[in-house]
Coordinates of C-alpha atoms (C1' of nucleotides) in Angstrom, one line a residue:
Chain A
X1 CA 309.4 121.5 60.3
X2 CA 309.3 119.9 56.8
X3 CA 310.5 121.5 53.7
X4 CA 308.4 121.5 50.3
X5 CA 309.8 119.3 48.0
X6 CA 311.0 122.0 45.7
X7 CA 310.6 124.9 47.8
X8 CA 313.9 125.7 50.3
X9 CA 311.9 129.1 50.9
X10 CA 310.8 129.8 53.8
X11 CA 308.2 132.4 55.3
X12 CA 309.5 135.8 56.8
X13 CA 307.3 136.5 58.9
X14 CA 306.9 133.1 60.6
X15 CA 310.5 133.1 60.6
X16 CA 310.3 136.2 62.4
X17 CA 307.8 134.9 65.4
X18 CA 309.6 133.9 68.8
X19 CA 307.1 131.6 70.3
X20 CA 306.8 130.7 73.4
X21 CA 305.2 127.2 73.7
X22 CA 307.6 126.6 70.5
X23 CA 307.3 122.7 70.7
X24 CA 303.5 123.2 70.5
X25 CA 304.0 125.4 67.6
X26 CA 306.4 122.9 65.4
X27 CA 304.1 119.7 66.4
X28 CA 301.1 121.8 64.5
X29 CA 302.5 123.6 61.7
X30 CA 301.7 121.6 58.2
X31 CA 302.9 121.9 54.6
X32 CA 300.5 122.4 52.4
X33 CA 300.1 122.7 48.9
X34 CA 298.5 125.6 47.6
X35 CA 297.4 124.7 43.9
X36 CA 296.5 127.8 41.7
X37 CA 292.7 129.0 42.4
X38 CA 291.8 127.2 45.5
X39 CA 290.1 129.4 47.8
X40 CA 291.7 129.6 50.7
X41 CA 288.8 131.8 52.7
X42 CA 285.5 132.6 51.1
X43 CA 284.5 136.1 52.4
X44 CA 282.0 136.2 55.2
X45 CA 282.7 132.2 56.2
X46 CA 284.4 130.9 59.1
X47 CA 287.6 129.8 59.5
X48 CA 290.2 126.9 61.2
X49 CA 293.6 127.9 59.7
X50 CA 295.7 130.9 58.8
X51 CA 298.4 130.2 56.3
X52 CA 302.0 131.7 56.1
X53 CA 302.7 131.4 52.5
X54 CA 306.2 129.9 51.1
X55 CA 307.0 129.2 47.5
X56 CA 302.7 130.4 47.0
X57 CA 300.9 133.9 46.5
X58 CA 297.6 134.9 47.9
X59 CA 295.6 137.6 46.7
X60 CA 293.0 138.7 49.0
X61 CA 289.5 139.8 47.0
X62 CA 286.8 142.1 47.4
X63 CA 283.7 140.4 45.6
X64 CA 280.3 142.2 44.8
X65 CA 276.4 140.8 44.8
X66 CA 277.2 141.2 40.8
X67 CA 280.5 139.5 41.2
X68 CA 282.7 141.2 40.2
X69 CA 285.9 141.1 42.1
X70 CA 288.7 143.4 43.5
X71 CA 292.2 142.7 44.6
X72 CA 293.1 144.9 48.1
X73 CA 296.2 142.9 49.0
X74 CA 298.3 140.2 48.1
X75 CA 300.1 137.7 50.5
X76 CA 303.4 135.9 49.4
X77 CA 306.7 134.7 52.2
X78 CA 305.9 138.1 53.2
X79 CA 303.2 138.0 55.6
X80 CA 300.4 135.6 56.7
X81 CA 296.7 135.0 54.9
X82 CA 293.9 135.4 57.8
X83 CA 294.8 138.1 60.3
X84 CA 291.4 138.5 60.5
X85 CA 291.5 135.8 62.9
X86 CA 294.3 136.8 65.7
X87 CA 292.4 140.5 65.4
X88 CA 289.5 139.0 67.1
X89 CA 286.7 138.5 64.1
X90 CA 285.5 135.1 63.9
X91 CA 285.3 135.3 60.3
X92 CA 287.2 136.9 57.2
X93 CA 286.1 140.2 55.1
X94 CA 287.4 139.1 51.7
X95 CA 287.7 135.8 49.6
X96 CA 291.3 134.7 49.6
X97 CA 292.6 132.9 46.1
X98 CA 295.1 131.4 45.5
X99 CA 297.2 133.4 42.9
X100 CA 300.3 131.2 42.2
X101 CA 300.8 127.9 43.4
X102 CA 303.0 126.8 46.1
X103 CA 303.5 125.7 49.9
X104 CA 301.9 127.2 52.9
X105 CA 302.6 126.6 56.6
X106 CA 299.2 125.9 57.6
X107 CA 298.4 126.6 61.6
X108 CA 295.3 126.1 63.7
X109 CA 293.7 129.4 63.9
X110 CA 293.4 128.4 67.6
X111 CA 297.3 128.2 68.3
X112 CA 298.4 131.2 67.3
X113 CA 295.6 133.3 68.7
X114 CA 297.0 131.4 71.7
X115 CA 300.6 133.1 71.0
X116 CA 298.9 136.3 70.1
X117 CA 297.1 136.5 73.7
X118 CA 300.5 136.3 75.4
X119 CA 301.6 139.3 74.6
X120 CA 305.2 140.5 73.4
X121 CA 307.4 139.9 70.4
X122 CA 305.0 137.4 68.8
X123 CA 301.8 139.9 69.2
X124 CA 303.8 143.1 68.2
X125 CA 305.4 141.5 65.0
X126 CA 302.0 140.2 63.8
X127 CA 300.0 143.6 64.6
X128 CA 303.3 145.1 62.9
X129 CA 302.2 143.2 59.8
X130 CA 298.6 144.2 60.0
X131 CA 299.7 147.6 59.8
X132 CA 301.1 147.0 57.0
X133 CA 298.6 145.7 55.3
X134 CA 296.3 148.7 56.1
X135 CA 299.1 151.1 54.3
X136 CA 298.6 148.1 51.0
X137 CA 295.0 148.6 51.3
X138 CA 294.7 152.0 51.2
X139 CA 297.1 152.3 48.3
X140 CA 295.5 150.1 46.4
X141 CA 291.6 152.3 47.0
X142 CA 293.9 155.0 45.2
X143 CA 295.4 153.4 42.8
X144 CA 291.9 151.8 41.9
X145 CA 291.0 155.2 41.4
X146 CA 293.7 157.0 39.9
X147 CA 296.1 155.2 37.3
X148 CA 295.4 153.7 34.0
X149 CA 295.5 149.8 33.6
X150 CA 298.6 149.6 31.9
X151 CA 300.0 151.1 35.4
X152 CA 298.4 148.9 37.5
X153 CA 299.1 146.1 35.4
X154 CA 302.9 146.8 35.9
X155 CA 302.3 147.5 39.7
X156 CA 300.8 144.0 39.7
X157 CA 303.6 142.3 37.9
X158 CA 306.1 143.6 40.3
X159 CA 304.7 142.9 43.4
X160 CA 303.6 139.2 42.3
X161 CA 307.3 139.1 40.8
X162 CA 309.0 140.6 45.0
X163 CA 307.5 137.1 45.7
X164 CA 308.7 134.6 43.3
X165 CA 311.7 133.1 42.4
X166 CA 311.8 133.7 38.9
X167 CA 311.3 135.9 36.7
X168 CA 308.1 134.0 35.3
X169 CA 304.8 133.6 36.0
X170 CA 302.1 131.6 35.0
X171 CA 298.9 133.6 35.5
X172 CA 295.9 134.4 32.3
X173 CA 295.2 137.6 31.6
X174 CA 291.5 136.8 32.3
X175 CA 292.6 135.8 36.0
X176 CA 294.5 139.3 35.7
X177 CA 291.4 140.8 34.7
X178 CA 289.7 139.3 38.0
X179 CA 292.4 141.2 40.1
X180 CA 292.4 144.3 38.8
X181 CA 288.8 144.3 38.2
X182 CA 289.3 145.0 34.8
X183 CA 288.0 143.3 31.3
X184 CA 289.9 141.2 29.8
X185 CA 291.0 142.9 27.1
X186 CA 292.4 145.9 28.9
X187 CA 294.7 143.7 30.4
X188 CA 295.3 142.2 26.7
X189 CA 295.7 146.1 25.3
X190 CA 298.2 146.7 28.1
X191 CA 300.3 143.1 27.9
X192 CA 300.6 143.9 24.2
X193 CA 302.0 147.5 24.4
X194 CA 304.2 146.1 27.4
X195 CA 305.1 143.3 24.7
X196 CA 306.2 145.6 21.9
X197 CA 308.6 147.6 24.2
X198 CA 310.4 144.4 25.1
X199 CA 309.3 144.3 28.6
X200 CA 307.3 141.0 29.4
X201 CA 307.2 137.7 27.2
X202 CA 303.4 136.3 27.0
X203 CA 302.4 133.1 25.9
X204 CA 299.3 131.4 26.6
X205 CA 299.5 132.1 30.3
X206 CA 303.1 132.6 31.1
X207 CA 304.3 135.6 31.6
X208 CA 308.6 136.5 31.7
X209 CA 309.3 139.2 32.5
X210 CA 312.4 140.3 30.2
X211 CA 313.2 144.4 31.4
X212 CA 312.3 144.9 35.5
X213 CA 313.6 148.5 35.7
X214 CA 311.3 149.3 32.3
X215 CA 308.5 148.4 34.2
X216 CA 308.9 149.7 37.4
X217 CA 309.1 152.9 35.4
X218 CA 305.9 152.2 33.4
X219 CA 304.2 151.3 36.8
X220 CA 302.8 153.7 39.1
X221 CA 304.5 155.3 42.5
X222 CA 301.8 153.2 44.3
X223 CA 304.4 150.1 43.6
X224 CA 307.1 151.9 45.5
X225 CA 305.2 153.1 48.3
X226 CA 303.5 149.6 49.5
X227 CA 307.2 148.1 49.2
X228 CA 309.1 151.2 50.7
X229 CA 306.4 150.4 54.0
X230 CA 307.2 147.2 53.9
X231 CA 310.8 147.0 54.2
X232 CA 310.2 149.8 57.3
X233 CA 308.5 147.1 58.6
X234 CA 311.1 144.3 58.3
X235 CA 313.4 147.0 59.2
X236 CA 311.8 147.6 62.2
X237 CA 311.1 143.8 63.3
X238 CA 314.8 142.7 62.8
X239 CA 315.8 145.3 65.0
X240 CA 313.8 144.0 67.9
Chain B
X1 CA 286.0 163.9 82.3
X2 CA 284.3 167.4 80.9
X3 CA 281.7 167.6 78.2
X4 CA 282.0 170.2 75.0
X5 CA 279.3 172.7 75.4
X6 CA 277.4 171.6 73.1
X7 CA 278.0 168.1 72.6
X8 CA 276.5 165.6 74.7
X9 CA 277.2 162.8 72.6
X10 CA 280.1 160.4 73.9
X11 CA 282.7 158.2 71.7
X12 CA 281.1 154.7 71.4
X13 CA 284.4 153.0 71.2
X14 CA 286.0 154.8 74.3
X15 CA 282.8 153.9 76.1
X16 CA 283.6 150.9 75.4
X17 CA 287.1 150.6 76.5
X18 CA 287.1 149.6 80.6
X19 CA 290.6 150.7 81.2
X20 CA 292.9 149.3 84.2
X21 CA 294.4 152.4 85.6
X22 CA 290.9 154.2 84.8
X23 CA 291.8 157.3 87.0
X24 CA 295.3 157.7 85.1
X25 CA 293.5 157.3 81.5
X26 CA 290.9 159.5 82.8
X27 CA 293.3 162.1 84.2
X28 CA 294.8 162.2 80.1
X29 CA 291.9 162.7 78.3
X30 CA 291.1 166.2 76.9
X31 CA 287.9 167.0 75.0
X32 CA 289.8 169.1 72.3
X33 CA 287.6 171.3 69.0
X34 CA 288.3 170.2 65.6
X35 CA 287.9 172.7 63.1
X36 CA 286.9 171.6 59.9
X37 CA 289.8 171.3 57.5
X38 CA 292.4 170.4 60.1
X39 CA 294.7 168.1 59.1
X40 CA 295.0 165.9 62.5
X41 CA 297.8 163.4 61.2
X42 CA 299.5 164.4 58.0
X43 CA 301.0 161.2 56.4
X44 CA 304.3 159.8 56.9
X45 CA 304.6 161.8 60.2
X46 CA 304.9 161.1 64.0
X47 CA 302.0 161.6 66.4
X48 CA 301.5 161.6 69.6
X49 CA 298.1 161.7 70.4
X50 CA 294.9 159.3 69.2
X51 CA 291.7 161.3 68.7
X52 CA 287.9 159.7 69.9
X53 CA 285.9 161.7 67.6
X54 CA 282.4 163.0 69.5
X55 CA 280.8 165.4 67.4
X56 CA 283.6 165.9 64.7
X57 CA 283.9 163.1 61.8
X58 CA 287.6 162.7 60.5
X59 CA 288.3 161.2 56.9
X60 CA 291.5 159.4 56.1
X61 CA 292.8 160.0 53.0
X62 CA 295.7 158.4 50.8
X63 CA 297.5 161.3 48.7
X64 CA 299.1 160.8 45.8
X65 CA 302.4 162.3 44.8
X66 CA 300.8 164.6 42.5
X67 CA 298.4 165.8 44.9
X68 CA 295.2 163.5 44.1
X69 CA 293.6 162.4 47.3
X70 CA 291.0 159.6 48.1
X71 CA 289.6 159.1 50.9
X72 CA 289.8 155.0 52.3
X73 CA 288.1 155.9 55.9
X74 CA 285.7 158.0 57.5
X75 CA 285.8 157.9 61.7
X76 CA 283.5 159.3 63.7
X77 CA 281.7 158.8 67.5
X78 CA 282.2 155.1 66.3
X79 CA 286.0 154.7 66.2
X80 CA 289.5 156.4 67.2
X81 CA 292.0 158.2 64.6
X82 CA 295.3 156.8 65.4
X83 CA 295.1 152.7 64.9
X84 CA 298.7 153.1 64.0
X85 CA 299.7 154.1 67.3
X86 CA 298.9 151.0 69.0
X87 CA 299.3 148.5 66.0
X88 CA 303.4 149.4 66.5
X89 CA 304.2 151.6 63.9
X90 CA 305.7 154.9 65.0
X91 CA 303.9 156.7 62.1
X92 CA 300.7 157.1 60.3
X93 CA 299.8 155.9 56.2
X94 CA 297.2 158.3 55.7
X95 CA 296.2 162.1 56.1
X96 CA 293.5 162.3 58.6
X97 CA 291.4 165.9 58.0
X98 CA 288.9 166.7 60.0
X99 CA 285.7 166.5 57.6
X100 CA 283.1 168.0 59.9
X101 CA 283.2 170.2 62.8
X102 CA 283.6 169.0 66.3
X103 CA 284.6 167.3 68.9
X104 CA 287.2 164.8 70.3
X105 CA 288.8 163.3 73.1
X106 CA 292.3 163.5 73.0
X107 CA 294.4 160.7 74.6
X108 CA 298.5 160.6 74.3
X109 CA 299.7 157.4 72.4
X110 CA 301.8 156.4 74.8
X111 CA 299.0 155.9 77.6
X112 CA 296.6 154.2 75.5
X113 CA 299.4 151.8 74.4
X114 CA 300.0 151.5 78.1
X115 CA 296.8 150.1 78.4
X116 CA 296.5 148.0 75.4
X117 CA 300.2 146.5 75.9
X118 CA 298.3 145.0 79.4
X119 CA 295.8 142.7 77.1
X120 CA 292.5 141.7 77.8
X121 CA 289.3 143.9 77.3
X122 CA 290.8 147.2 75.8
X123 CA 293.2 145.4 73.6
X124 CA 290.7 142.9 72.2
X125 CA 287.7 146.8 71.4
X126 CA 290.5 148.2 69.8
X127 CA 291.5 145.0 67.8
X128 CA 288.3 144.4 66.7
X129 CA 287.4 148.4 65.7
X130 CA 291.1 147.8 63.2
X131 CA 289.3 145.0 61.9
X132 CA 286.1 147.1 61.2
X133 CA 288.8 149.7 59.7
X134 CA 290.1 147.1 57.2
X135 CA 286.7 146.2 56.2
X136 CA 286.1 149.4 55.5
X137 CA 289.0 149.8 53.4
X138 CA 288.4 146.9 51.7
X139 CA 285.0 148.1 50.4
X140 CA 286.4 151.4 49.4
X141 CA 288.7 150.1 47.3
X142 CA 286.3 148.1 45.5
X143 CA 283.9 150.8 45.1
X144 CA 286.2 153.2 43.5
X145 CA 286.8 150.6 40.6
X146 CA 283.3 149.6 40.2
X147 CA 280.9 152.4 40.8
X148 CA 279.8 155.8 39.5
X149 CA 280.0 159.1 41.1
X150 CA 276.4 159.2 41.5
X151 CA 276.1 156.1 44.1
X152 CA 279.6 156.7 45.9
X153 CA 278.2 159.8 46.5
X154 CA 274.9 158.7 47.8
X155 CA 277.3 156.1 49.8
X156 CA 279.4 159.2 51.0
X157 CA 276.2 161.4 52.3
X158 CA 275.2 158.2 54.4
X159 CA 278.3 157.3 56.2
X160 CA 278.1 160.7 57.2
X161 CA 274.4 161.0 57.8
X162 CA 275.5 158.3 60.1
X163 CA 277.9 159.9 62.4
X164 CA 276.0 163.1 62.6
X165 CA 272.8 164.5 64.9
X166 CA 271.4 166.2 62.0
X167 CA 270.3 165.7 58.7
X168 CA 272.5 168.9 57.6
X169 CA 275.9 168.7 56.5
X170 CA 278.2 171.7 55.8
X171 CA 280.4 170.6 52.6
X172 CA 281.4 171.9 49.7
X173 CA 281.2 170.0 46.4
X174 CA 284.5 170.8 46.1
X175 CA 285.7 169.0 49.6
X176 CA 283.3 165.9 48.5
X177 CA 285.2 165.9 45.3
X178 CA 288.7 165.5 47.5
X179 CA 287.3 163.1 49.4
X180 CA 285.9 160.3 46.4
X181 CA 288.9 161.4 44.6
X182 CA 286.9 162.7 41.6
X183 CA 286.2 166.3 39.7
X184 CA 284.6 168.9 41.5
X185 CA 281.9 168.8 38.5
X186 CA 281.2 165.5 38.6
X187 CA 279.9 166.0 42.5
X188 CA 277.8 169.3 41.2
X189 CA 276.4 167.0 38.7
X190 CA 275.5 164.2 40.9
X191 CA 274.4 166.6 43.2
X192 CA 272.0 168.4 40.8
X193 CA 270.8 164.9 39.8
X194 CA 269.6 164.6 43.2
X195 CA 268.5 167.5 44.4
X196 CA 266.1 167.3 41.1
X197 CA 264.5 164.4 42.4
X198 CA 263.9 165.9 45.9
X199 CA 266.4 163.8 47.5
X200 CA 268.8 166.5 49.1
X201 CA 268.8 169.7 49.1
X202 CA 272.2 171.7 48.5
X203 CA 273.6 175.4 48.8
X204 CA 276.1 176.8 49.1
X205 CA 277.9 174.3 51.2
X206 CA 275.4 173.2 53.2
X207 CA 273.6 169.5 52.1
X208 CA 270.3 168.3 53.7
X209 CA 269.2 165.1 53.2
X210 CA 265.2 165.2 52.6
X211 CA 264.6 161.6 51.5
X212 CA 267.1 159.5 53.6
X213 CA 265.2 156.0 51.7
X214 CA 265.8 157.7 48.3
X215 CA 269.1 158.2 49.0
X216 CA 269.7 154.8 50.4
X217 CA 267.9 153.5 47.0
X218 CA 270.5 155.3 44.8
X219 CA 273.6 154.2 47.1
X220 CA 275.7 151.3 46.2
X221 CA 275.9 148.3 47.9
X222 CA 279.4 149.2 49.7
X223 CA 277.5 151.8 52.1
X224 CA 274.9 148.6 53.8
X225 CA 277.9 145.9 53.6
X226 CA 280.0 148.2 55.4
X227 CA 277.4 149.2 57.9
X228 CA 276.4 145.7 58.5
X229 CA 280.2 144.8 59.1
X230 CA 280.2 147.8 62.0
X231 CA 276.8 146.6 63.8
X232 CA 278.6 143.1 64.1
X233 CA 281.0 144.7 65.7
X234 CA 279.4 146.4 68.6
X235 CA 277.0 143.3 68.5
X236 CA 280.4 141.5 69.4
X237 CA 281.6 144.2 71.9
X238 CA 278.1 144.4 74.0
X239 CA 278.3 140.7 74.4
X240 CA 281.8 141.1 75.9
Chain C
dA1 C1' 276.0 200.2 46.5
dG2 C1' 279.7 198.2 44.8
dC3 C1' 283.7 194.9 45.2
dG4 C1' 285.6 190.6 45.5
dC5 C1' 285.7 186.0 47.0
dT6 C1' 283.9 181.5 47.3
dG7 C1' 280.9 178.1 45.7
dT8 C1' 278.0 176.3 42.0
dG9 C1' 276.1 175.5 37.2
dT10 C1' 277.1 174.4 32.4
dG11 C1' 279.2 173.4 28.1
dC12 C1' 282.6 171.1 25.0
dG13 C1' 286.1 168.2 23.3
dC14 C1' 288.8 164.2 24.7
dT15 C1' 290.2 159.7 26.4
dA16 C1' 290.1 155.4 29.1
dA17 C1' 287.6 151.9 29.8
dC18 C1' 283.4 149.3 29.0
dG19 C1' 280.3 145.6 26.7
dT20 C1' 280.0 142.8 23.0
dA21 C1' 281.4 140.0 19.4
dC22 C1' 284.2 137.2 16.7
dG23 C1' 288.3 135.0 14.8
dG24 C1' 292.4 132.7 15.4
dA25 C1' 296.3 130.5 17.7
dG26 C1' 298.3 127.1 20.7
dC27 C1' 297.9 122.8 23.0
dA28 C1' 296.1 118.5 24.8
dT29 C1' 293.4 114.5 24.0
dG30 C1' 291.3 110.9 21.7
Chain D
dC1 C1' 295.4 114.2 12.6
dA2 C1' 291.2 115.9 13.7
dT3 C1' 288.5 117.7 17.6
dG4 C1' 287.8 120.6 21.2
dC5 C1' 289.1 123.7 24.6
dT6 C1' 291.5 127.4 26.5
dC7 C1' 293.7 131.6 25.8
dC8 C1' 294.7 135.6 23.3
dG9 C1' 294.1 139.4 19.6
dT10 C1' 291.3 142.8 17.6
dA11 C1' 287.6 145.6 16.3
dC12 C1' 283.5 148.8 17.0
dG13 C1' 280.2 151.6 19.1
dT14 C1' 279.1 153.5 23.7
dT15 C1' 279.7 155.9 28.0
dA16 C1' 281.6 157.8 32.4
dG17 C1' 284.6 160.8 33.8
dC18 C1' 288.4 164.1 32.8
dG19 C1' 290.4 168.8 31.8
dC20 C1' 289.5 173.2 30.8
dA21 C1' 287.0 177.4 30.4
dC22 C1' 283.7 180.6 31.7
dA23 C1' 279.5 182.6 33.7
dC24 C1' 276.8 183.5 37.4
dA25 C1' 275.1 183.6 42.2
dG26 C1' 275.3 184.2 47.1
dC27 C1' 277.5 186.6 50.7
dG28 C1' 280.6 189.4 53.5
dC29 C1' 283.1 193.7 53.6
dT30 C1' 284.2 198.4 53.0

DNA sequence: AGCGCTGTGTGCGCTAACGTACGGAGCATG
DNA sequence: CATGCTCCGTACGTTAGCGCACACAGCGCT
């Protein structure tokens, strides 16, 4: 297993998964570079490959006939893009985008289904996941619905920021925009109040963020919950 | 396995299930009444049992700290309320209330995760209804960021049209406000709007539908994409 | 008949977010 | 150093939905 250049991270979740035919495994897992805005699934289409994010972040997207788009999850070292395909559909629900550049373990769809149809540790960690998932979703359809766009923009911040190394990120508020499925210039209204209170940097697409615990206060419980579930379920999977 | 009085109509998914220790399964399953308003799985909490909705239609909801609710899910003769159960985590990340009157078969957890933990048939149904699920989910989320009252609720009235004999549904605006997470007035609005064109009919908690094509006219997209994503599904499990 | 409860209609001011438009700032490129 | 492009700031009118308040209507109950 090859290391990304500049990226000693590894994936959690991959790291977490005992499988059997290990050898087989190794021989077929691939770095890959994930550069910022490649589609990694386009809703509806089939698919070879699921991806265990590293150093990357993948936001799965909702898109409508008119376009516009939707983020219902996001991906990082956390978890794995395409569960769709171990959960028995052939193809995925939502577009998947690339949302910060990185590495990826790439694996043939094919192999780990194989792992998944064997039953045990591998299956339950990886349905374990899905689950989680489901509780992201769901908060999100809430959160879509209830809280202003200066919350959600700090509930995006954090969660992008869970899965980086820094404290930066280089993201435009237009591609914000696209996520939240918000204008533009919501997401500039909100940045700028954020900006005045000392809590993010922005320039020109980068992002530092300068006060954490300022903005997990501006953001919405809906942070808080989707990461509370998810250290259950790494609680829960390092005690098997 | 015993029929509700007056409720012929089976569970699609269970039919579809072709359990190993059939008898044993069989032995388990209780045709239990769910009165409307029951809170079946409050959120956060342990269960023990997974409910195949007959008759009855349940609604998962996501509720906020301050009380807000939105509903991410509807099940009905089509799925099971429980996912959770056999995906491995212990408890559940919504409140499932029963939304209409009826039926279900009641099955305990732990023998359906008997059966599932075996593989094969059963584990692949259930894998692919989740799948369905998150689908589902998906489209909610989007559709509470991108569309007005009026069509979620034209989207709401089908997916329940859907899982019900008749073309009558006993609801109060105020419930249907709950469930789309909006203002009661915003539903009687809505409502009026479509009961002036001769679309629905609606007193006093009880909703008839008199122009199902109207209806289907004034819906968003989310109602057919998420319909269409369903029939694929049972496409997929008849071919099994 | 009268009471009271639940469910529905309506009105009004308010705010968040939208659509649109335009100007300017930063940065790379020739 | 000028050009051009991307990204960000701002402004303005419009609208959907909110919060609140209140009136009324159907229906069961005594």
């Amino acid at each position: 297993m090859q290391h990304a250049p500049n990226s000693p991270k590894q994936n959690r979740l991959l790291a977490a998964l005992r499988f059997r035919a290990y050898e087989h495994v190794l021989a077929d897992l691939e770095l890959v570079p994930l550069p910022i805005g490649l589609v990694v699934y386009e809703a509806g289409g089939r698919q070879d490959y699921v991806y265990f994010p590293t150093s990357s972040i993948v936001s799965l997207l909702n898109v409508m006939q008119n376009g516009a788009s939707t983020e219902i999850a996001v991906v990082g070292n956390d978890g794995v893009v395409g569960v769709a395909l171990f959960m028995g559909g052939d193809t995925t629900s939502s577009r998947a985008v690339v949302q910060s550049a990185g590495y990826a373990y790439r694996l043939h769809a094919s192999v780990l289904r194989a792992e998944f149809e064997q039953g045990g540790d591998v299956q339950h960690v990886l349905m374990r996941y899905t689950q989680a998932l489901l509780t992201q979703m769901a908060q999100t359809a809430a959160c879509n619905r209830h809280h202003t766009v200066d919350q959600q923009l700090c509930r995006w911040l954090l969660q992008s920021l869970d899965r980086l190394d820094s404290n930066q990120l280089v993201m435009t508020q237009e591609l914000i925009a696209n996520m939240l499925g918000v204008r533009r210039e919501g997401v500039t209204e909100a940045a700028g109040r954020l900006q005045d209170d000392g809590v993010i940097n922005y320039s020109r697409g980068k992002i530092t963020v300068l006060d954490r615990p300022k903005l997990e206060k501006r953001s919405c419980e809906c942070y808080s919950v989707v990461r509370r579930e998810s250290d259950r379920l790494w609680l829960h999977i390092s005690e098997v």
